[in-house]
Amino acid sequence: MNRKTLVLPAVVGLLTPVLAACGGSDSGSSSNDAIVVGTTDQFTATKDAPAPVDPAYSYDVGGWNILRQTVQTLMSQPKGEGDPVPDAAESCSFTDSGSERYACKLREGLKFSSGDAVTAQDVKYSIERALRVKADTGVYALLSNIDTIETQGDREVIFHLKSADATFPYKLSTPVAGIVNPKDYEKDKLRDGFDIDGSGPYTFKADVQNDALVSATFTKNPSYKGAVKVNNEQVVLRSYADADAMGKAIDKGDIDVMTRTMSPAQINKLDTGDDSNVDLVEMAGLEIRYLGFNTNAPTVKSKAVREAMAQIIDRAALVSKVYGSQAEPLYSLVPASITGHSNSFFNKYGDPSVPKAKTLLTAAGITTPVKLTMHYTTDHYGSATKQEFEVLQKQLNSSGLFDVSIQGTPWDKYQTAERKGAYDVYGMGWFPDFPDADNFLAPFLDKDNFLKSPYVNNKIINTLIPESRREADRASATSSLTTIQDTVADDVPVLPLWQGKEYVAARNDVTGVAYALNSSASLQLWELGRGSSS
């Protein structure tokens, strides 16, 4: 079979897979032969981040890729286009006209993998636990609009919200709303290490060396009752140091599937079709990259410095030099394919211009060149991140207005240092919790934002975000969403750079690859199966 690229178009920001032969089919077949999946995500339990897979703590795509397989939620995101669907729940709906009362009824006979029954009280316990623990990752903020949780019998749960929130069903599909057994998870304390117990599609066993997860074995959970069909008996997820090591593993047949993050060079090579044994699946992605600012830091406290950076950085040149056709420039935190997107940064700054940047700095009385350090993580977003920051550094320094140095740090130290305010300027990526404009804005700008940013805009927090959430028809929220994006372009607490496509590569006897990622770029290992090579 000739390798082919399967382009999966986005419709209103959601992935609508196009089925094709071999790796693109969604028809999986169960097999006792474990499917081995490679990733460059690193999972480490450290003193600062001791509970990387506790639902009340985890807030990165790697951790969520583990939790979505193992810890069940009331709702789940579908494999293609559409709203969340019941998973642990039999049904869920708003029961009032103001989107402030949300009721769910659990499926009958739900069990944790231990055999214990899953009850409404367990749901209440799990979500209240996340809110009580209030982990420094900020993941609890997804649920912070909950006022009280009521249970009626063992199968009914009612959420009373502080204010209207049409996106609440999506929030119940995220791992922070995962249902855990009170026997295994203390109510006021995180569960350190890599133990997981839940009622999801798989049970979980971790191979840990030196406090780092080397591989994870997911075994089909016979007790699972939910929305998905599991097309395999077992999947092994292996962590590799970098994309090159992962690529060598699939070439040798040590793994069957490659996920995030492949290097641009690997993707280009697979795209040529030289390897007849491996298929590349390309998906329209919602991943974004951006620069964050500690707006209290002396180097970037002046808005004029941040505006000047926004005026100088050439996104098109950055994407062309580093990522080619695998990404596109982004002029808002909200990706172009999401309802409510506005090109706010382009509307304000237009094409890159050094003279305009100089005018901004001169008017603010800023002495040039502005000396600062931009930080990036060396091992979380792929091997091209260093090159990306080298390009950014050159663009800023070539203007004569900046004297920028760059510094890379491993993710296990980087994420905690950023949250503690150690970096003035830092690079981050965002994979959405759910495919709605709210999730590209509120986590950065609302109270308890996950960046721990000191930037506060009361109009955004108290008026615009609540206003947008009242609209069940998300297109009707566009006015509020646009105003938020325009305000971000004016104040520049963050600087969006680009949005990228998603890729999965698989040996051609693996089926279900077209659905291996959902619209939030989260793994759906249950879609993978074995089939005949075509």
XYZ file of C-alpha atoms in Angstrom:
534
model
C 0.000 0.000 0.000
C 1.220 3.505 -0.747
C 1.269 5.738 2.272
C -1.294 8.500 2.092
C -2.060 11.580 4.113
C -5.620 11.709 5.370
C -6.699 15.315 5.736
C -9.485 15.644 8.279
C -11.240 18.998 7.800
C -12.617 21.091 10.660
C -16.248 22.164 10.738
C -16.933 25.020 13.156
C -13.787 24.044 15.011
C -14.667 20.354 15.371
C -12.992 17.474 13.602
C -15.099 15.668 11.020
C -13.003 12.679 9.953
C -12.870 11.553 6.338
C -12.605 7.780 6.238
C -10.047 6.109 4.009
C -8.452 2.707 3.667
C -5.984 1.280 6.162
C -5.063 3.670 8.988
C -7.990 5.939 8.292
C -10.801 3.489 8.964
C -12.830 3.727 12.132
C -13.616 0.033 12.109
C -11.440 -1.534 14.766
C -11.105 -5.173 15.678
C -10.423 -6.506 19.147
C -7.182 -8.393 19.603
C -5.092 -9.656 22.473
C -2.038 -8.256 20.655
C -1.308 -4.996 22.495
C -1.134 -1.885 20.338
C 1.946 0.130 21.271
C 1.720 3.914 21.054
C 4.683 6.278 21.275
C 4.698 9.784 22.729
C 7.325 12.365 23.623
C 5.269 13.520 26.601
C 7.231 13.239 29.821
C 5.496 12.217 33.051
C 7.461 12.918 36.214
C 6.466 13.047 39.870
C 8.486 15.762 41.599
C 8.422 17.594 44.902
C 6.653 20.535 43.247
C 4.374 18.361 41.114
C 3.926 15.091 43.021
C 0.529 14.028 41.611
C 0.776 14.183 37.798
C -2.255 11.928 37.170
C -4.606 12.966 39.953
C -7.741 14.417 38.290
C -7.746 17.221 40.861
C -4.225 18.236 39.813
C -3.425 17.286 36.209
C -3.809 20.082 33.684
C -1.694 19.271 30.650
C -2.459 17.295 27.530
C -0.161 14.409 28.477
C -1.765 13.815 31.857
C -5.237 14.171 30.399
C -4.373 11.625 27.709
C -3.908 9.121 30.535
C -6.931 10.184 32.564
C -9.395 10.173 29.659
C -8.741 6.450 29.214
C -9.151 5.541 32.860
C -11.304 7.968 34.851
C -14.903 8.285 33.688
C -16.790 11.567 33.455
C -20.521 12.250 33.348
C -20.182 13.580 29.807
C -17.623 12.881 27.093
C -16.580 14.568 23.895
C -17.635 12.742 20.729
C -15.088 11.386 18.294
C -16.311 13.718 15.563
C -18.478 16.778 15.301
C -21.077 17.550 17.957
C -21.912 18.433 21.519
C -20.804 16.361 24.526
C -22.625 13.073 24.992
C -23.482 11.202 28.214
C -20.826 8.720 29.352
C -21.154 7.792 33.017
C -24.480 9.574 32.790
C -27.519 8.079 31.159
C -28.795 11.590 30.507
C -27.933 15.187 31.387
C -29.672 18.483 30.681
C -30.345 21.991 31.899
C -33.645 21.953 33.765
C -34.211 25.697 33.842
C -34.412 28.445 31.233
C -31.391 30.303 32.613
C -28.719 27.577 32.234
C -28.059 27.581 35.979
C -29.427 24.167 37.020
C -27.942 21.070 35.378
C -29.202 17.584 36.229
C -27.670 14.202 35.398
C -28.870 10.655 35.891
C -26.199 7.951 36.139
C -26.268 4.781 34.087
C -27.533 1.809 36.019
C -24.950 -0.666 37.295
C -21.849 1.541 37.017
C -18.815 0.104 38.806
C -15.276 1.165 39.557
C -12.675 -1.288 38.280
C -12.391 -2.508 41.902
C -16.004 -3.687 41.711
C -17.415 -0.958 43.970
C -20.600 0.689 42.729
C -20.378 4.218 41.322
C -22.998 6.435 42.945
C -24.218 10.001 42.744
C -22.484 10.592 46.064
C -19.160 9.596 44.446
C -19.722 12.185 41.711
C -20.408 14.872 44.306
C -17.365 13.799 46.334
C -15.045 13.834 43.322
C -15.975 17.289 42.076
C -16.097 18.853 45.524
C -12.682 17.297 46.177
C -11.169 19.061 43.141
C -12.648 22.362 44.318
C -11.461 21.771 47.874
C -7.900 20.756 46.981
C -7.587 23.838 44.729
C -4.372 22.611 43.084
C -1.876 25.215 41.915
C -2.289 24.045 38.321
C -5.562 25.970 38.311
C -7.549 23.086 36.834
C -10.251 23.482 39.491
C -11.230 26.781 37.871
C -13.090 24.812 35.200
C -15.580 23.884 37.928
C -15.486 27.072 39.986
C -18.891 28.250 38.725
C -20.536 25.426 40.697
C -22.389 26.762 43.727
C -23.743 23.549 45.250
C -24.129 19.899 44.247
C -27.264 18.011 45.220
C -27.860 14.261 45.046
C -31.181 12.441 44.936
C -30.806 8.744 45.592
C -27.827 6.899 44.166
C -28.247 7.915 40.530
C -29.240 11.583 40.330
C -26.884 14.557 40.574
C -27.983 18.189 40.299
C -25.527 21.048 39.835
C -26.603 24.515 40.921
C -24.422 27.111 39.204
C -23.492 30.588 40.428
C -24.276 32.037 37.002
C -25.486 30.857 33.609
C -22.972 28.746 31.708
C -23.927 27.139 28.411
C -20.465 25.522 28.266
C -20.973 23.560 31.502
C -21.704 20.212 29.749
C -18.267 20.477 28.118
C -16.651 21.130 31.495
C -18.198 17.946 32.857
C -16.413 16.078 30.052
C -12.956 17.123 31.271
C -10.804 14.938 33.561
C -11.033 17.343 36.502
C -14.679 16.228 36.690
C -13.564 12.588 36.689
C -15.332 10.256 39.108
C -13.012 8.719 41.696
C -13.559 6.257 44.514
C -13.434 7.926 47.950
C -11.633 4.808 49.199
C -8.676 5.638 46.930
C -8.627 9.450 46.938
C -8.565 11.476 50.156
C -10.916 14.459 50.160
C -8.326 17.068 51.186
C -5.136 15.655 49.727
C -3.705 14.834 46.305
C -2.844 11.251 45.411
C 0.884 11.301 44.748
C 2.590 9.146 42.146
C 1.072 7.225 39.252
C -1.724 5.137 40.755
C -5.132 5.560 39.103
C -8.436 3.880 39.904
C -11.598 4.713 38.005
C -14.513 3.377 35.977
C -13.291 4.344 32.508
C -12.699 2.170 29.430
C -9.337 0.906 30.717
C -7.538 -0.075 33.876
C -4.047 1.314 34.257
C -0.622 0.032 35.250
C 2.438 2.288 35.264
C 6.076 1.304 34.754
C 7.956 3.936 36.754
C 11.706 4.449 36.949
C 13.332 7.230 38.974
C 9.954 8.907 39.545
C 9.284 9.044 35.799
C 6.682 7.037 33.914
C 8.464 4.995 31.238
C 5.395 3.207 29.914
C 1.742 2.773 30.774
C -0.365 -0.304 30.104
C -4.077 0.214 29.472
C -6.141 -2.969 29.722
C -9.783 -3.121 28.658
C -12.007 -2.685 31.703
C -14.711 -5.397 31.730
C -16.782 -3.329 34.180
C -16.963 -0.249 31.957
C -20.379 1.027 30.925
C -20.376 4.166 28.850
C -20.540 5.869 25.481
C -17.509 4.368 23.746
C -16.818 1.011 22.166
C -13.358 -0.340 23.010
C -11.811 -1.883 19.882
C -8.784 -3.518 21.506
C -7.861 -5.528 24.563
C -4.724 -3.623 25.529
C -2.709 -0.526 24.596
C 0.771 0.312 25.824
C 1.842 3.969 25.859
C 5.620 4.467 25.786
C 7.369 7.735 26.542
C 10.389 8.676 24.414
C 13.006 11.326 25.079
C 12.490 12.991 21.717
C 10.926 12.660 18.279
C 13.992 11.002 16.766
C 13.927 8.176 19.319
C 10.195 7.714 18.734
C 10.716 7.679 14.964
C 13.382 4.996 15.206
C 11.007 2.904 17.319
C 8.265 2.897 14.672
C 10.810 2.194 11.925
C 11.969 -0.913 13.839
C 8.409 -1.995 14.583
C 8.795 -1.459 18.337
C 5.713 0.751 18.317
C 2.621 0.795 16.120
C 1.565 4.430 16.436
C 3.341 7.791 16.835
C 1.501 10.670 18.474
C 2.600 14.021 19.781
C 5.052 15.344 19.143
C 6.624 14.469 15.820
C 9.177 16.876 14.406
C 8.410 18.944 11.285
C 11.134 16.976 9.456
C 9.520 13.642 10.352
C 6.129 14.823 9.164
C 7.594 16.087 5.895
C 9.368 12.767 5.368
C 6.210 10.745 5.993
C 4.307 13.092 3.709
C 6.485 12.052 0.750
C 5.054 8.547 0.897
C 8.432 6.790 0.866
C 7.500 4.469 3.734
C 4.866 2.025 2.507
C 4.385 0.605 6.016
C 3.398 3.800 7.827
C 0.405 6.062 7.234
C 0.264 9.711 8.252
C -3.054 11.144 9.395
C -3.322 14.932 9.279
C -6.042 16.690 11.253
C -7.089 20.319 11.383
C -5.911 21.203 14.865
C -6.905 23.586 17.631
C -3.482 23.690 19.297
C -2.142 27.210 19.750
C 1.221 28.646 20.809
C 1.749 32.000 22.450
C 4.032 34.134 24.580
C 2.912 34.836 28.129
C 3.972 37.861 30.170
C 4.402 38.433 33.873
C 2.870 41.889 33.650
C 4.290 42.823 37.066
C 7.883 42.156 35.976
C 9.959 45.326 35.458
C 11.098 44.344 31.949
C 7.574 44.008 30.531
C 5.442 45.921 33.037
C 5.055 48.750 30.545
C 2.346 47.892 28.047
C 4.413 49.663 25.380
C 7.111 46.948 25.573
C 4.546 44.206 25.021
C 2.882 46.211 22.235
C 6.254 46.717 20.544
C 6.878 42.972 20.576
C 3.445 42.429 19.034
C 4.317 45.023 16.387
C 7.674 43.470 15.470
C 7.076 39.705 15.514
C 6.443 38.336 12.029
C 4.224 35.298 12.505
C 4.168 34.343 8.831
C 7.972 34.259 8.649
C 8.161 32.322 11.929
C 5.741 29.655 10.716
C 7.381 29.434 7.284
C 10.895 28.951 8.668
C 10.049 26.491 11.437
C 6.784 24.679 10.688
C 6.000 25.206 6.999
C 2.527 24.019 6.048
C 2.078 22.328 9.446
C 0.933 25.565 11.119
C -0.524 28.968 10.322
C -0.202 32.436 11.864
C -2.638 33.238 14.664
C -3.872 36.722 15.527
C -6.008 35.862 18.555
C -6.077 33.361 21.391
C -9.131 31.865 19.659
C -8.218 29.695 16.636
C -9.527 30.737 13.236
C -11.847 27.721 12.931
C -13.716 28.364 16.211
C -16.998 30.286 16.285
C -16.320 33.748 17.700
C -12.757 34.089 16.378
C -11.532 37.594 15.567
C -8.198 38.652 14.023
C -7.817 41.236 16.774
C -4.007 41.448 16.778
C -3.846 41.920 13.011
C -6.631 44.490 13.164
C -4.647 46.502 15.728
C -1.045 46.038 14.579
C -1.281 45.127 10.899
C 1.892 43.931 9.209
C 5.143 43.837 11.225
C 6.708 47.290 11.463
C 9.876 48.338 13.309
C 9.151 52.094 12.894
C 5.717 51.673 14.529
C 7.289 49.686 17.372
C 9.917 52.399 17.871
C 7.176 55.036 18.044
C 5.376 53.058 20.762
C 8.518 52.740 22.891
C 9.576 56.370 22.388
C 6.129 57.685 23.353
C 6.282 55.648 26.570
C 9.792 56.869 27.390
C 11.312 53.378 27.173
C 15.087 53.224 26.742
C 16.189 50.889 23.969
C 17.353 48.272 23.444
C 15.012 46.590 25.938
C 16.917 43.738 27.559
C 14.945 40.624 28.502
C 15.014 36.827 28.510
C 12.423 34.641 26.768
C 11.969 31.215 28.298
C 10.816 28.012 26.615
C 10.446 24.369 27.582
C 12.867 21.950 25.973
C 10.835 18.741 26.045
C 7.090 19.384 26.073
C 6.027 20.925 22.767
C 8.411 19.205 20.382
C 11.943 19.490 19.099
C 11.189 22.560 16.946
C 10.521 24.786 19.982
C 14.173 25.827 20.326
C 14.335 26.811 16.660
C 11.091 28.753 17.060
C 12.573 30.814 19.881
C 15.781 31.372 17.953
C 13.696 32.877 15.141
C 11.755 35.055 17.585
C 15.004 36.185 19.182
C 16.470 37.140 15.799
C 13.335 39.046 14.766
C 13.320 41.127 17.949
C 17.064 41.742 18.096
C 17.285 42.638 14.405
C 14.943 45.536 15.081
C 17.593 47.188 17.233
C 14.907 47.837 19.829
C 15.452 44.675 21.873
C 18.340 42.719 23.340
C 16.777 39.297 23.862
C 18.372 36.134 25.206
C 16.592 32.777 25.301
C 16.707 29.977 27.844
C 15.286 26.450 27.717
C 14.181 24.373 30.722
C 12.733 20.834 31.044
C 8.947 20.764 31.530
C 8.942 19.289 35.035
C 10.760 22.398 36.296
C 9.402 24.846 33.730
C 5.703 24.540 34.542
C 6.128 25.116 38.263
C 8.593 28.004 37.753
C 6.131 29.738 35.415
C 3.293 29.429 37.928
C 5.525 30.929 40.617
C 6.202 33.991 38.443
C 9.868 33.173 37.794
C 9.703 34.133 34.114
C 9.054 37.599 32.677
C 8.378 36.266 29.165
C 7.686 32.609 28.434
C 6.414 30.386 25.655
C 3.442 28.109 26.182
C 1.037 25.991 24.174
C -2.656 25.368 24.698
C -4.655 22.310 23.756
C -8.287 23.118 24.474
C -10.208 21.459 27.275
C -13.185 21.638 24.920
C -13.716 23.203 21.469
C -15.395 26.498 22.358
C -14.066 30.073 22.265
C -14.662 30.373 26.007
C -11.942 27.803 26.634
C -9.367 29.849 24.743
C -10.164 32.970 26.780
C -11.412 32.262 30.310
C -8.480 30.022 31.389
C -6.091 32.894 30.584
C -8.163 35.862 31.757
C -10.689 34.808 34.398
C -10.204 34.609 38.145
C -7.871 31.764 39.149
C -6.399 31.617 35.626
C -4.063 28.700 35.104
C -1.064 30.899 34.219
C -1.284 32.613 37.621
C -1.044 35.829 35.621
C -1.189 39.078 37.574
C -3.114 40.694 34.701
C -6.661 41.550 35.785
C -9.384 43.101 33.663
C -12.565 43.468 35.692
C -14.770 44.083 32.668
C -13.661 40.784 31.132
C -14.073 38.883 34.402
C -17.299 40.378 35.692
C -19.180 41.276 32.518
C -17.899 39.866 29.228
C -17.168 36.236 30.205
C -20.495 35.802 32.084
C -22.307 37.550 29.218
C -20.839 35.186 26.628
C -21.673 32.093 28.698
C -25.351 32.963 28.821
C -25.668 32.291 25.090
C -26.597 28.684 24.340
C -26.285 29.572 20.645
C -22.553 30.218 20.608
C -22.761 32.404 17.505
C -24.853 34.813 19.582
C -21.902 35.230 21.949
C -19.688 36.671 19.204
C -20.033 40.303 20.280
C -18.800 39.634 23.823
C -16.084 37.280 22.600
C -14.814 39.819 20.062
C -14.615 42.526 22.718
C -12.529 40.215 24.907
C -10.152 39.459 22.040
C -9.832 43.159 21.155
C -9.005 43.938 24.794
C -6.277 41.284 24.792
C -4.789 42.879 21.663
C -4.880 46.280 23.376
C -3.290 45.167 26.662
C -1.136 42.225 25.431
C -1.042 40.081 28.596
C -0.405 37.228 26.137
C 0.787 37.283 22.527
C -0.644 34.585 20.220
C 1.772 33.218 17.618
C 0.367 30.303 15.633
C -2.091 27.432 15.490
C -1.016 24.001 14.367
C -2.354 20.902 12.722
C -2.370 17.558 14.499
C -0.701 14.404 13.222
C -0.764 10.721 14.026
C 1.418 8.184 12.233
C 0.607 4.481 12.342
C 1.705 1.228 10.821
C -0.837 0.263 8.198
C -2.299 -2.733 10.021
C -3.671 -0.402 12.718
C -7.278 0.713 12.264
C -9.222 3.582 13.798
C -6.360 6.076 13.465
C -8.603 8.776 11.992
C -10.415 8.933 15.328
C -7.384 8.502 17.596
C -7.596 12.193 18.525
C -10.754 14.079 19.395
C -11.460 17.739 18.680
C -9.426 18.758 21.742
C -6.368 16.790 20.564
C -6.875 14.207 23.313
C -6.061 10.557 22.670
C -8.920 8.091 22.266
C -7.000 4.833 22.493
C -10.198 2.797 22.388
C -10.613 3.660 18.697
C -7.448 1.758 17.722
C -7.651 -1.819 16.525
C -5.914 -4.397 14.359
C -6.869 -5.029 10.762
C -5.519 -6.457 7.561
C -2.880 -4.398 5.796
C -4.406 -3.005 2.604
